[in-house]
Amino acid sequence: VVDADIYGFSVPRMLGISARPTQVEDMIMPPQAYGVRVISIGMFVAGNNPVVWRGPMLHRALQQFLSDVFWGDLDVLLIDLPPGTGDIAISVAQLIPSAEILLVTTPQLAAREVAERAGAIALQTKQQVVGVIENMAGLPCPHCGEMVEVFGSGGGAAVATSLSQLTGSRVRVLGSVPIDIR
């Protein structure tokens, strides 16, 4: 996993990684969690300090994560992008033109619109949108188990429908993930 959300890095915390990468000759050995190698700018900054970089530095960081990190034999390389259509999304399209896009949204209209714009990049970059995941799709009631739609519902389906119309190919909802307090 490449945590390419340079300003909002969170993958190391979510995976419980506190180890830092190791330098071996000219390569960076990424730490692992659950058998998954992970690299993030968060592993190179102290504490919760912000990263204050402009486009060229963002591009170079992503380039280094892709070329200077020893990934070994990969089945898949997941790149966690920041929301929207900024510099990192453009860099991914330039550096990995065959990358496929998996969009994650939540049910709210504002999040759906951001995901739709991010998916629309595929038309310009010739990348394929492989599907949509809806996150925070309800909260199971701890007493009765009924799903409470805290943020509404249907965000993933709306994004998939919109992008299917926009791209002219079928975009499917691949999953719906409820809120898990744990």
GROMACS .gro file of N, CA and C in nm:
model
  546
    1VAL      N    1   0.085  -0.119   0.000
    1VAL     CA    2   0.000   0.000   0.000
    1VAL      C    3   0.089   0.124   0.000
    2VAL      N    4   0.061   0.213  -0.092
    2VAL     CA    5   0.126   0.344  -0.094
    2VAL      C    6   0.024   0.444  -0.040
    3ASP      N    7   0.057   0.506   0.071
    3ASP     CA    8  -0.028   0.612   0.126
    3ASP      C    9   0.013   0.740   0.055
    4ALA      N   10  -0.054   0.770  -0.056
    4ALA     CA   11  -0.019   0.887  -0.137
    4ALA      C   12  -0.096   1.011  -0.095
    5ASP      N   13  -0.170   1.002   0.014
    5ASP     CA   14  -0.237   1.120   0.067
    5ASP      C   15  -0.135   1.193   0.153
    6ILE      N   16  -0.048   1.268   0.088
    6ILE     CA   17   0.067   1.330   0.154
    6ILE      C   18   0.024   1.426   0.265
    7TYR      N   19  -0.081   1.503   0.242
    7TYR     CA   20  -0.125   1.599   0.343
    7TYR      C   21  -0.209   1.533   0.452
    8GLY      N   22  -0.278   1.425   0.417
    8GLY     CA   23  -0.368   1.362   0.513
    8GLY      C   24  -0.332   1.217   0.538
    9PHE      N   25  -0.202   1.188   0.547
    9PHE     CA   26  -0.157   1.050   0.565
    9PHE      C   27  -0.222   0.988   0.689
   10SER      N   28  -0.270   0.864   0.672
   10SER     CA   29  -0.338   0.797   0.783
   10SER      C   30  -0.320   0.646   0.781
   11VAL      N   31  -0.269   0.591   0.672
   11VAL     CA   32  -0.260   0.445   0.659
   11VAL      C   33  -0.175   0.382   0.769
   12PRO      N   34  -0.057   0.439   0.804
   12PRO     CA   35   0.020   0.374   0.911
   12PRO      C   36  -0.058   0.360   1.042
   13ARG      N   37  -0.131   0.463   1.080
   13ARG     CA   38  -0.210   0.456   1.203
   13ARG      C   39  -0.321   0.352   1.191
   14MET      N   40  -0.389   0.351   1.076
   14MET     CA   41  -0.500   0.257   1.058
   14MET      C   42  -0.451   0.113   1.060
   15LEU      N   43  -0.329   0.089   1.015
   15LEU     CA   44  -0.274  -0.047   1.015
   15LEU      C   45  -0.188  -0.077   1.138
   16GLY      N   46  -0.175   0.021   1.228
   16GLY     CA   47  -0.099   0.001   1.351
   16GLY      C   48   0.051  -0.006   1.330
   17ILE      N   49   0.101   0.064   1.229
   17ILE     CA   50   0.245   0.061   1.200
   17ILE      C   51   0.313   0.179   1.268
   18SER      N   52   0.411   0.149   1.351
   18SER     CA   53   0.492   0.256   1.411
   18SER      C   54   0.637   0.246   1.365
   19ALA      N   55   0.672   0.136   1.299
   19ALA     CA   56   0.809   0.117   1.250
   19ALA      C   57   0.838   0.212   1.134
   20ARG      N   58   0.963   0.245   1.121
   20ARG     CA   59   1.006   0.331   1.011
   20ARG      C   60   1.065   0.244   0.900
   21PRO      N   61   1.064   0.293   0.778
   21PRO     CA   62   1.129   0.219   0.669
   21PRO      C   63   1.279   0.206   0.695
   22THR      N   64   1.340   0.106   0.634
   22THR     CA   65   1.483   0.081   0.649
   22THR      C   66   1.552   0.103   0.515
   23GLN      N   67   1.663   0.172   0.519
   23GLN     CA   68   1.741   0.195   0.396
   23GLN      C   69   1.837   0.078   0.379
   24VAL      N   70   1.834   0.013   0.262
   24VAL     CA   71   1.929  -0.093   0.227
   24VAL      C   72   1.987  -0.056   0.092
   25GLU      N   73   2.113  -0.012   0.095
   25GLU     CA   74   2.180   0.042  -0.023
   25GLU      C   75   2.095   0.154  -0.081
   26ASP      N   76   2.051   0.142  -0.206
   26ASP     CA   77   1.973   0.249  -0.269
   26ASP      C   78   1.822   0.229  -0.258
   27MET      N   79   1.782   0.127  -0.185
   27MET     CA   80   1.639   0.095  -0.178
   27MET      C   81   1.584   0.121  -0.038
   28ILE      N   82   1.454   0.144  -0.033
   28ILE     CA   83   1.383   0.162   0.094
   28ILE      C   84   1.303   0.035   0.119
   29MET      N   85   1.324  -0.025   0.235
   29MET     CA   86   1.248  -0.144   0.273
   29MET      C   87   1.129  -0.097   0.357
   30PRO      N   88   1.007  -0.114   0.307
   30PRO     CA   89   0.891  -0.065   0.381
   30PRO      C   90   0.854  -0.157   0.497
   31PRO      N   91   0.803  -0.102   0.605
   31PRO     CA   92   0.753  -0.187   0.713
   31PRO      C   93   0.629  -0.263   0.667
   32GLN      N   94   0.594  -0.365   0.743
   32GLN     CA   95   0.479  -0.448   0.708
   32GLN      C   96   0.378  -0.453   0.822
   33ALA      N   97   0.254  -0.472   0.784
   33ALA     CA   98   0.146  -0.499   0.879
   33ALA      C   99   0.056  -0.603   0.814
   34TYR      N  100   0.027  -0.709   0.886
   34TYR     CA  101  -0.060  -0.815   0.835
   34TYR      C  102  -0.007  -0.872   0.704
   35GLY      N  103   0.126  -0.875   0.688
   35GLY     CA  104   0.187  -0.928   0.567
   35GLY      C  105   0.182  -0.835   0.448
   36VAL      N  106   0.144  -0.709   0.471
   36VAL     CA  107   0.132  -0.610   0.364
   36VAL      C  108   0.239  -0.503   0.383
   37ARG      N  109   0.317  -0.479   0.280
   37ARG     CA  110   0.417  -0.372   0.285
   37ARG      C  111   0.348  -0.237   0.268
   38VAL      N  112   0.394  -0.138   0.345
   38VAL     CA  113   0.329  -0.008   0.346
   38VAL      C  114   0.435   0.101   0.346
   39ILE      N  115   0.411   0.207   0.266
   39ILE     CA  116   0.497   0.325   0.269
   39ILE      C  117   0.407   0.448   0.277
   40SER      N  118   0.450   0.544   0.356
   40SER     CA  119   0.372   0.666   0.377
   40SER      C  120   0.467   0.778   0.416
   41ILE      N  121   0.435   0.899   0.376
   41ILE     CA  122   0.515   1.013   0.418
   41ILE      C  123   0.507   1.028   0.569
   42GLY      N  124   0.400   0.976   0.629
   42GLY     CA  125   0.385   0.981   0.774
   42GLY      C  126   0.494   0.906   0.847
   43MET      N  127   0.565   0.818   0.777
   43MET     CA  128   0.676   0.744   0.838
   43MET      C  129   0.805   0.825   0.841
   44PHE      N  130   0.801   0.942   0.778
   44PHE     CA  131   0.920   1.025   0.767
   44PHE      C  132   0.909   1.158   0.840
   45VAL      N  133   0.791   1.186   0.896
   45VAL     CA  134   0.773   1.311   0.971
   45VAL      C  135   0.754   1.279   1.118
   46ALA      N  136   0.794   1.371   1.201
   46ALA     CA  137   0.783   1.351   1.346
   46ALA      C  138   0.640   1.378   1.391
   47GLY      N  139   0.586   1.284   1.467
   47GLY     CA  140   0.454   1.303   1.527
   47GLY      C  141   0.347   1.328   1.423
   48ASN      N  142   0.266   1.427   1.449
   48ASN     CA  143   0.155   1.461   1.360
   48ASN      C  144   0.183   1.591   1.285
   49ASN      N  145   0.311   1.618   1.262
   49ASN     CA  146   0.349   1.742   1.193
   49ASN      C  147   0.296   1.743   1.050
   50PRO      N  148   0.251   1.859   1.004
   50PRO     CA  149   0.199   1.868   0.867
   50PRO      C  150   0.312   1.866   0.764
   51VAL      N  151   0.277   1.824   0.644
   51VAL     CA  152   0.368   1.829   0.530
   51VAL      C  153   0.321   1.947   0.446
   52VAL      N  154   0.410   2.041   0.420
   52VAL     CA  155   0.373   2.162   0.347
   52VAL      C  156   0.455   2.165   0.217
   53TRP      N  157   0.400   2.100   0.115
   53TRP     CA  158   0.469   2.088  -0.014
   53TRP      C  159   0.376   2.133  -0.126
   54ARG      N  160   0.437   2.175  -0.234
   54ARG     CA  161   0.364   2.207  -0.356
   54ARG      C  162   0.376   2.091  -0.455
   55GLY      N  163   0.311   2.105  -0.569
   55GLY     CA  164   0.302   2.000  -0.670
   55GLY      C  165   0.427   1.924  -0.706
   56PRO      N  166   0.537   1.992  -0.741
   56PRO     CA  167   0.657   1.917  -0.782
   56PRO      C  168   0.711   1.826  -0.671
   57MET      N  169   0.703   1.868  -0.547
   57MET     CA  170   0.751   1.784  -0.436
   57MET      C  171   0.657   1.666  -0.415
   58LEU      N  172   0.527   1.687  -0.433
   58LEU     CA  173   0.432   1.578  -0.421
   58LEU      C  174   0.460   1.472  -0.528
   59HIS      N  175   0.482   1.519  -0.650
   59HIS     CA  176   0.510   1.428  -0.762
   59HIS      C  177   0.637   1.347  -0.734
   60ARG      N  178   0.740   1.415  -0.685
   60ARG     CA  179   0.867   1.347  -0.657
   60ARG      C  180   0.852   1.243  -0.545
   61ALA      N  181   0.775   1.276  -0.442
   61ALA     CA  182   0.752   1.180  -0.333
   61ALA      C  183   0.683   1.055  -0.387
   62LEU      N  184   0.579   1.072  -0.468
   62LEU     CA  185   0.509   0.957  -0.525
   62LEU      C  186   0.603   0.877  -0.615
   63GLN      N  187   0.682   0.948  -0.694
   63GLN     CA  188   0.779   0.882  -0.782
   63GLN      C  189   0.877   0.797  -0.701
   64GLN      N  190   0.925   0.850  -0.590
   64GLN     CA  191   1.017   0.774  -0.505
   64GLN      C  192   0.948   0.654  -0.442
   65PHE      N  193   0.824   0.671  -0.397
   65PHE     CA  194   0.751   0.559  -0.339
   65PHE      C  195   0.735   0.445  -0.441
   66LEU      N  196   0.724   0.481  -0.568
   66LEU     CA  197   0.705   0.379  -0.671
   66LEU      C  198   0.837   0.317  -0.718
   67SER      N  199   0.944   0.396  -0.720
   67SER     CA  200   1.070   0.346  -0.777
   67SER      C  201   1.177   0.311  -0.675
   68ASP      N  202   1.178   0.373  -0.559
   68ASP     CA  203   1.286   0.353  -0.463
   68ASP      C  204   1.248   0.258  -0.348
   69VAL      N  205   1.123   0.216  -0.343
   69VAL     CA  206   1.078   0.124  -0.238
   69VAL      C  207   1.084  -0.018  -0.294
   70PHE      N  208   1.142  -0.108  -0.216
   70PHE     CA  209   1.149  -0.248  -0.257
   70PHE      C  210   1.016  -0.315  -0.223
   71TRP      N  211   0.936  -0.341  -0.325
   71TRP     CA  212   0.804  -0.400  -0.306
   71TRP      C  213   0.807  -0.552  -0.317
   72GLY      N  214   0.912  -0.607  -0.379
   72GLY     CA  215   0.913  -0.751  -0.402
   72GLY      C  216   0.814  -0.785  -0.511
   73ASP      N  217   0.775  -0.912  -0.520
   73ASP     CA  218   0.676  -0.955  -0.618
   73ASP      C  219   0.538  -0.911  -0.571
   74LEU      N  220   0.471  -0.836  -0.655
   74LEU     CA  221   0.339  -0.782  -0.619
   74LEU      C  222   0.228  -0.848  -0.698
   75ASP      N  223   0.119  -0.876  -0.631
   75ASP     CA  224  -0.004  -0.912  -0.700
   75ASP      C  225  -0.079  -0.784  -0.735
   76VAL      N  226  -0.082  -0.693  -0.638
   76VAL     CA  227  -0.154  -0.567  -0.652
   76VAL      C  228  -0.078  -0.461  -0.572
   77LEU      N  229  -0.075  -0.339  -0.624
   77LEU     CA  230  -0.024  -0.226  -0.548
   77LEU      C  231  -0.140  -0.129  -0.532
   78LEU      N  232  -0.185  -0.112  -0.408
   78LEU     CA  233  -0.292  -0.017  -0.379
   78LEU      C  234  -0.231   0.117  -0.348
   79ILE      N  235  -0.285   0.221  -0.408
   79ILE     CA  236  -0.239   0.357  -0.382
   79ILE      C  237  -0.357   0.434  -0.325
   80ASP      N  238  -0.345   0.473  -0.198
   80ASP     CA  239  -0.450   0.550  -0.132
   80ASP      C  240  -0.429   0.696  -0.167
   81LEU      N  241  -0.519   0.750  -0.247
   81LEU     CA  242  -0.508   0.888  -0.293
   81LEU      C  243  -0.591   0.982  -0.206
   82PRO      N  244  -0.553   1.108  -0.204
   82PRO     CA  245  -0.640   1.205  -0.137
   82PRO      C  246  -0.767   1.222  -0.219
   83PRO      N  247  -0.875   1.269  -0.157
   83PRO     CA  248  -0.997   1.291  -0.233
   83PRO      C  249  -0.977   1.397  -0.341
   84GLY      N  250  -1.049   1.383  -0.450
   84GLY     CA  251  -1.049   1.488  -0.550
   84GLY      C  252  -0.959   1.463  -0.669
   85THR      N  253  -0.924   1.573  -0.735
   85THR     CA  254  -0.858   1.566  -0.865
   85THR      C  255  -0.727   1.643  -0.868
   86GLY      N  256  -0.656   1.645  -0.756
   86GLY     CA  257  -0.536   1.728  -0.746
   86GLY      C  258  -0.411   1.667  -0.805
   87ASP      N  259  -0.298   1.723  -0.763
   87ASP     CA  260  -0.168   1.688  -0.817
   87ASP      C  261  -0.136   1.540  -0.809
   88ILE      N  262  -0.171   1.476  -0.699
   88ILE     CA  263  -0.135   1.334  -0.683
   88ILE      C  264  -0.211   1.248  -0.784
   89ALA      N  265  -0.338   1.273  -0.805
   89ALA     CA  266  -0.415   1.196  -0.904
   89ALA      C  267  -0.356   1.213  -1.043
   90ILE      N  268  -0.314   1.334  -1.074
   90ILE     CA  269  -0.252   1.360  -1.205
   90ILE      C  270  -0.118   1.288  -1.215
   91SER      N  271  -0.040   1.290  -1.107
   91SER     CA  272   0.088   1.220  -1.105
   91SER      C  273   0.071   1.070  -1.123
   92VAL      N  274  -0.029   1.012  -1.058
   92VAL     CA  275  -0.054   0.868  -1.075
   92VAL      C  276  -0.082   0.838  -1.222
   93ALA      N  277  -0.163   0.920  -1.286
   93ALA     CA  278  -0.195   0.899  -1.427
   93ALA      C  279  -0.069   0.909  -1.514
   94GLN      N  280   0.023   0.997  -1.479
   94GLN     CA  281   0.146   1.012  -1.555
   94GLN      C  282   0.243   0.897  -1.528
   95LEU      N  283   0.258   0.860  -1.401
   95LEU     CA  284   0.358   0.761  -1.362
   95LEU      C  285   0.311   0.617  -1.385
   96ILE      N  286   0.182   0.592  -1.375
   96ILE     CA  287   0.125   0.458  -1.393
   96ILE      C  288   0.002   0.470  -1.483
   97PRO      N  289   0.023   0.491  -1.612
   97PRO     CA  290  -0.092   0.516  -1.701
   97PRO      C  291  -0.191   0.401  -1.708
   98SER      N  292  -0.150   0.280  -1.674
   98SER     CA  293  -0.242   0.167  -1.679
   98SER      C  294  -0.311   0.141  -1.546
   99ALA      N  295  -0.293   0.230  -1.449
   99ALA     CA  296  -0.357   0.213  -1.318
   99ALA      C  297  -0.509   0.213  -1.334
  100GLU      N  298  -0.574   0.131  -1.253
  100GLU     CA  299  -0.718   0.127  -1.252
  100GLU      C  300  -0.766   0.204  -1.129
  101ILE      N  301  -0.883   0.264  -1.141
  101ILE     CA  302  -0.935   0.350  -1.036
  101ILE      C  303  -1.049   0.280  -0.962
  102LEU      N  304  -1.035   0.269  -0.831
  102LEU     CA  305  -1.141   0.220  -0.743
  102LEU      C  306  -1.180   0.339  -0.656
  103LEU      N  307  -1.302   0.383  -0.671
  103LEU     CA  308  -1.348   0.502  -0.598
  103LEU      C  309  -1.414   0.463  -0.467
  104VAL      N  310  -1.386   0.540  -0.364
  104VAL     CA  311  -1.450   0.522  -0.235
  104VAL      C  312  -1.527   0.649  -0.204
  105THR      N  313  -1.652   0.632  -0.166
  105THR     CA  314  -1.736   0.746  -0.132
  105THR      C  315  -1.813   0.713  -0.005
  106THR      N  316  -1.883   0.811   0.044
  106THR     CA  317  -1.978   0.792   0.154
  106THR      C  318  -2.114   0.835   0.100
  107PRO      N  319  -2.221   0.812   0.173
  107PRO     CA  320  -2.354   0.843   0.120
  107PRO      C  321  -2.383   0.992   0.096
  108GLN      N  322  -2.311   1.083   0.162
  108GLN     CA  323  -2.344   1.225   0.151
  108GLN      C  324  -2.321   1.279   0.009
  109LEU      N  325  -2.404   1.375  -0.029
  109LEU     CA  326  -2.397   1.435  -0.162
  109LEU      C  327  -2.260   1.496  -0.189
  110ALA      N  328  -2.205   1.569  -0.094
  110ALA     CA  329  -2.074   1.634  -0.116
  110ALA      C  330  -1.966   1.530  -0.145
  111ALA      N  331  -1.965   1.420  -0.072
  111ALA     CA  332  -1.865   1.314  -0.096
  111ALA      C  333  -1.888   1.248  -0.231
  112ARG      N  334  -2.013   1.226  -0.266
  112ARG     CA  335  -2.045   1.165  -0.396
  112ARG      C  336  -1.994   1.253  -0.510
  113GLU      N  337  -2.014   1.383  -0.499
  113GLU     CA  338  -1.971   1.473  -0.606
  113GLU      C  339  -1.819   1.472  -0.622
  114VAL      N  340  -1.746   1.467  -0.509
  114VAL     CA  341  -1.600   1.460  -0.515
  114VAL      C  342  -1.557   1.330  -0.583
  115ALA      N  343  -1.621   1.219  -0.546
  115ALA     CA  344  -1.588   1.089  -0.607
  115ALA      C  345  -1.619   1.088  -0.756
  116GLU      N  346  -1.728   1.149  -0.795
  116GLU     CA  347  -1.763   1.156  -0.938
  116GLU      C  348  -1.659   1.235  -1.016
  117ARG      N  349  -1.613   1.347  -0.959
  117ARG     CA  350  -1.509   1.425  -1.027
  117ARG      C  351  -1.380   1.345  -1.037
  118ALA      N  352  -1.345   1.275  -0.930
  118ALA     CA  353  -1.223   1.193  -0.932
  118ALA      C  354  -1.236   1.083  -1.037
  119GLY      N  355  -1.352   1.024  -1.049
  119GLY     CA  356  -1.373   0.920  -1.150
  119GLY      C  357  -1.373   0.974  -1.291
  120ALA      N  358  -1.417   1.097  -1.307
  120ALA     CA  359  -1.420   1.159  -1.440
  120ALA      C  360  -1.279   1.180  -1.496
  121ILE      N  361  -1.178   1.181  -1.409
  121ILE     CA  362  -1.040   1.191  -1.457
  121ILE      C  363  -1.009   1.078  -1.554
  122ALA      N  364  -1.073   0.963  -1.534
  122ALA     CA  365  -1.047   0.846  -1.618
  122ALA      C  366  -1.069   0.876  -1.766
  123LEU      N  367  -1.164   0.962  -1.797
  123LEU     CA  368  -1.188   0.997  -1.937
  123LEU      C  369  -1.068   1.068  -1.998
  124GLN      N  370  -1.005   1.154  -1.921
  124GLN     CA  371  -0.892   1.231  -1.972
  124GLN      C  372  -0.762   1.151  -1.970
  125THR      N  373  -0.748   1.059  -1.875
  125THR     CA  374  -0.622   0.986  -1.859
  125THR      C  375  -0.626   0.847  -1.921
  126LYS      N  376  -0.742   0.807  -1.974
  126LYS     CA  377  -0.759   0.675  -2.035
  126LYS      C  378  -0.743   0.561  -1.934
  127GLN      N  379  -0.768   0.590  -1.807
  127GLN     CA  380  -0.766   0.486  -1.705
  127GLN      C  381  -0.906   0.427  -1.694
  128GLN      N  382  -0.915   0.310  -1.633
  128GLN     CA  383  -1.044   0.243  -1.619
  128GLN      C  384  -1.092   0.254  -1.475
  129VAL      N  385  -1.218   0.290  -1.459
  129VAL     CA  386  -1.282   0.288  -1.327
  129VAL      C  387  -1.333   0.146  -1.307
  130VAL      N  388  -1.278   0.075  -1.207
  130VAL     CA  389  -1.314  -0.065  -1.187
  130VAL      C  390  -1.432  -0.083  -1.093
  131GLY      N  391  -1.468   0.022  -1.020
  131GLY     CA  392  -1.583   0.010  -0.932
  131GLY      C  393  -1.585   0.115  -0.824
  132VAL      N  394  -1.688   0.104  -0.742
  132VAL     CA  395  -1.713   0.199  -0.634
  132VAL      C  396  -1.736   0.122  -0.504
  133ILE      N  397  -1.680   0.173  -0.397
  133ILE     CA  398  -1.707   0.122  -0.262
  133ILE      C  399  -1.776   0.234  -0.185
  134GLU      N  400  -1.885   0.201  -0.116
  134GLU     CA  401  -1.951   0.299  -0.030
  134GLU      C  402  -1.909   0.272   0.114
  135ASN      N  403  -1.842   0.366   0.174
  135ASN     CA  404  -1.797   0.356   0.313
  135ASN      C  405  -1.898   0.428   0.403
  136MET      N  406  -1.900   0.391   0.529
  136MET     CA  407  -1.990   0.450   0.629
  136MET      C  408  -2.136   0.438   0.586
  137ALA      N  409  -2.169   0.322   0.529
  137ALA     CA  410  -2.302   0.297   0.477
  137ALA      C  411  -2.394   0.245   0.588
  138GLY      N  412  -2.415   0.324   0.687
  138GLY     CA  413  -2.503   0.287   0.796
  138GLY      C  414  -2.428   0.241   0.920
  139LEU      N  415  -2.499   0.239   1.029
  139LEU     CA  416  -2.445   0.197   1.159
  139LEU      C  417  -2.540   0.093   1.217
  140PRO      N  418  -2.491  -0.028   1.241
  140PRO     CA  419  -2.578  -0.128   1.301
  140PRO      C  420  -2.616  -0.086   1.444
  141CYS      N  421  -2.744  -0.083   1.473
  141CYS     CA  422  -2.791  -0.048   1.608
  141CYS      C  423  -2.738  -0.153   1.706
  142PRO      N  424  -2.672  -0.109   1.815
  142PRO     CA  425  -2.617  -0.206   1.909
  142PRO      C  426  -2.725  -0.283   1.986
  143HIS      N  427  -2.849  -0.236   1.982
  143HIS     CA  428  -2.955  -0.300   2.058
  143HIS      C  429  -3.039  -0.396   1.973
  144CYS      N  430  -3.074  -0.352   1.852
  144CYS     CA  431  -3.163  -0.436   1.771
  144CYS      C  432  -3.098  -0.487   1.643
  145GLY      N  433  -2.981  -0.431   1.607
  145GLY     CA  434  -2.912  -0.475   1.486
  145GLY      C  435  -2.961  -0.410   1.359
  146GLU      N  436  -3.069  -0.332   1.367
  146GLU     CA  437  -3.119  -0.264   1.248
  146GLU      C  438  -3.018  -0.160   1.202
  147MET      N  439  -3.007  -0.142   1.071
  147MET     CA  440  -2.911  -0.047   1.015
  147MET      C  441  -2.968   0.095   1.023
  148VAL      N  442  -2.893   0.185   1.087
  148VAL     CA  443  -2.931   0.325   1.096
  148VAL      C  444  -2.850   0.400   0.991
  149GLU      N  445  -2.918   0.466   0.899
  149GLU     CA  446  -2.850   0.537   0.791
  149GLU      C  447  -2.809   0.677   0.839
  150VAL      N  448  -2.702   0.682   0.914
  150VAL     CA  449  -2.655   0.805   0.976
  150VAL      C  450  -2.627   0.914   0.873
  151PHE      N  451  -2.567   0.875   0.761
  151PHE     CA  452  -2.529   0.972   0.658
  151PHE      C  453  -2.614   0.960   0.532
  152GLY      N  454  -2.728   0.897   0.542
  152GLY     CA  455  -2.812   0.874   0.425
  152GLY      C  456  -2.778   0.740   0.362
  153SER      N  457  -2.819   0.722   0.239
  153SER     CA  458  -2.791   0.595   0.171
  153SER      C  459  -2.782   0.618   0.020
  154GLY      N  460  -2.725   0.521  -0.048
  154GLY     CA  461  -2.724   0.523  -0.193
  154GLY      C  462  -2.611   0.601  -0.258
  155GLY      N  463  -2.515   0.647  -0.180
  155GLY     CA  464  -2.404   0.724  -0.237
  155GLY      C  465  -2.324   0.645  -0.338
  156GLY      N  466  -2.292   0.522  -0.305
  156GLY     CA  467  -2.214   0.438  -0.396
  156GLY      C  468  -2.288   0.413  -0.525
  157ALA      N  469  -2.417   0.381  -0.515
  157ALA     CA  470  -2.497   0.355  -0.634
  157ALA      C  471  -2.508   0.479  -0.722
  158ALA      N  472  -2.522   0.595  -0.659
  158ALA     CA  473  -2.533   0.720  -0.735
  158ALA      C  474  -2.403   0.749  -0.812
  159VAL      N  475  -2.289   0.727  -0.747
  159VAL     CA  476  -2.161   0.748  -0.813
  159VAL      C  477  -2.144   0.650  -0.929
  160ALA      N  478  -2.177   0.523  -0.905
  160ALA     CA  479  -2.164   0.421  -1.010
  160ALA      C  480  -2.253   0.455  -1.130
  161THR      N  481  -2.375   0.497  -1.104
  161THR     CA  482  -2.467   0.533  -1.213
  161THR      C  483  -2.415   0.653  -1.291
  162SER      N  484  -2.372   0.755  -1.220
  162SER     CA  485  -2.320   0.875  -1.285
  162SER      C  486  -2.198   0.844  -1.371
  163LEU      N  487  -2.104   0.764  -1.317
  163LEU     CA  488  -1.983   0.733  -1.392
  163LEU      C  489  -2.010   0.636  -1.507
  164SER      N  490  -2.109   0.550  -1.493
  164SER     CA  491  -2.147   0.462  -1.604
  164SER      C  492  -2.196   0.546  -1.722
  165GLN      N  493  -2.278   0.646  -1.692
  165GLN     CA  494  -2.328   0.735  -1.797
  165GLN      C  495  -2.215   0.817  -1.857
  166LEU      N  496  -2.127   0.867  -1.773
  166LEU     CA  497  -2.018   0.953  -1.819
  166LEU      C  498  -1.916   0.878  -1.904
  167THR      N  499  -1.880   0.757  -1.860
  167THR     CA  500  -1.774   0.682  -1.929
  167THR      C  501  -1.827   0.592  -2.041
  168GLY      N  502  -1.956   0.564  -2.040
  168GLY     CA  503  -2.012   0.477  -2.142
  168GLY      C  504  -1.985   0.329  -2.116
  169SER      N  505  -1.932   0.297  -1.998
  169SER     CA  506  -1.913   0.156  -1.962
  169SER      C  507  -1.971   0.134  -1.823
  170ARG      N  508  -2.005   0.010  -1.794
  170ARG     CA  509  -2.070  -0.020  -1.667
  170ARG      C  510  -1.973  -0.007  -1.550
  171VAL      N  511  -2.007   0.077  -1.456
  171VAL     CA  512  -1.932   0.091  -1.331
  171VAL      C  513  -2.021   0.034  -1.221
  172ARG      N  514  -1.967  -0.062  -1.147
  172ARG     CA  515  -2.047  -0.132  -1.046
  172ARG      C  516  -2.009  -0.089  -0.904
  173VAL      N  517  -2.105  -0.103  -0.814
  173VAL     CA  518  -2.077  -0.090  -0.671
  173VAL      C  519  -2.021  -0.225  -0.628
  174LEU      N  520  -1.897  -0.225  -0.579
  174LEU     CA  521  -1.831  -0.350  -0.541
  174LEU      C  522  -1.852  -0.386  -0.395
  175GLY      N  523  -1.893  -0.287  -0.315
  175GLY     CA  524  -1.914  -0.316  -0.175
  175GLY      C  525  -1.971  -0.197  -0.101
  176SER      N  526  -2.030  -0.228   0.012
  176SER     CA  527  -2.088  -0.127   0.099
  176SER      C  528  -2.043  -0.160   0.240
  177VAL      N  529  -1.971  -0.070   0.302
  177VAL     CA  530  -1.908  -0.097   0.432
  177VAL      C  531  -1.976  -0.014   0.541
  178PRO      N  532  -2.039  -0.080   0.637
  178PRO     CA  533  -2.102  -0.004   0.745
  178PRO      C  534  -1.998   0.049   0.844
  179ILE      N  535  -2.039   0.142   0.925
  179ILE     CA  536  -1.954   0.194   1.030
  179ILE      C  537  -1.932   0.085   1.134
  180ASP      N  538  -1.808   0.068   1.174
  180ASP     CA  539  -1.774  -0.030   1.278
  180ASP      C  540  -1.702   0.048   1.388
  181ILE      N  541  -1.766   0.064   1.502
  181ILE     CA  542  -1.710   0.145   1.610
  181ILE      C  543  -1.573   0.096   1.653
  182ARG      N  544  -1.548  -0.035   1.642
  182ARG     CA  545  -1.416  -0.087   1.678
  182ARG      C  546  -1.311  -0.031   1.586
   0.00000   0.00000   0.00000
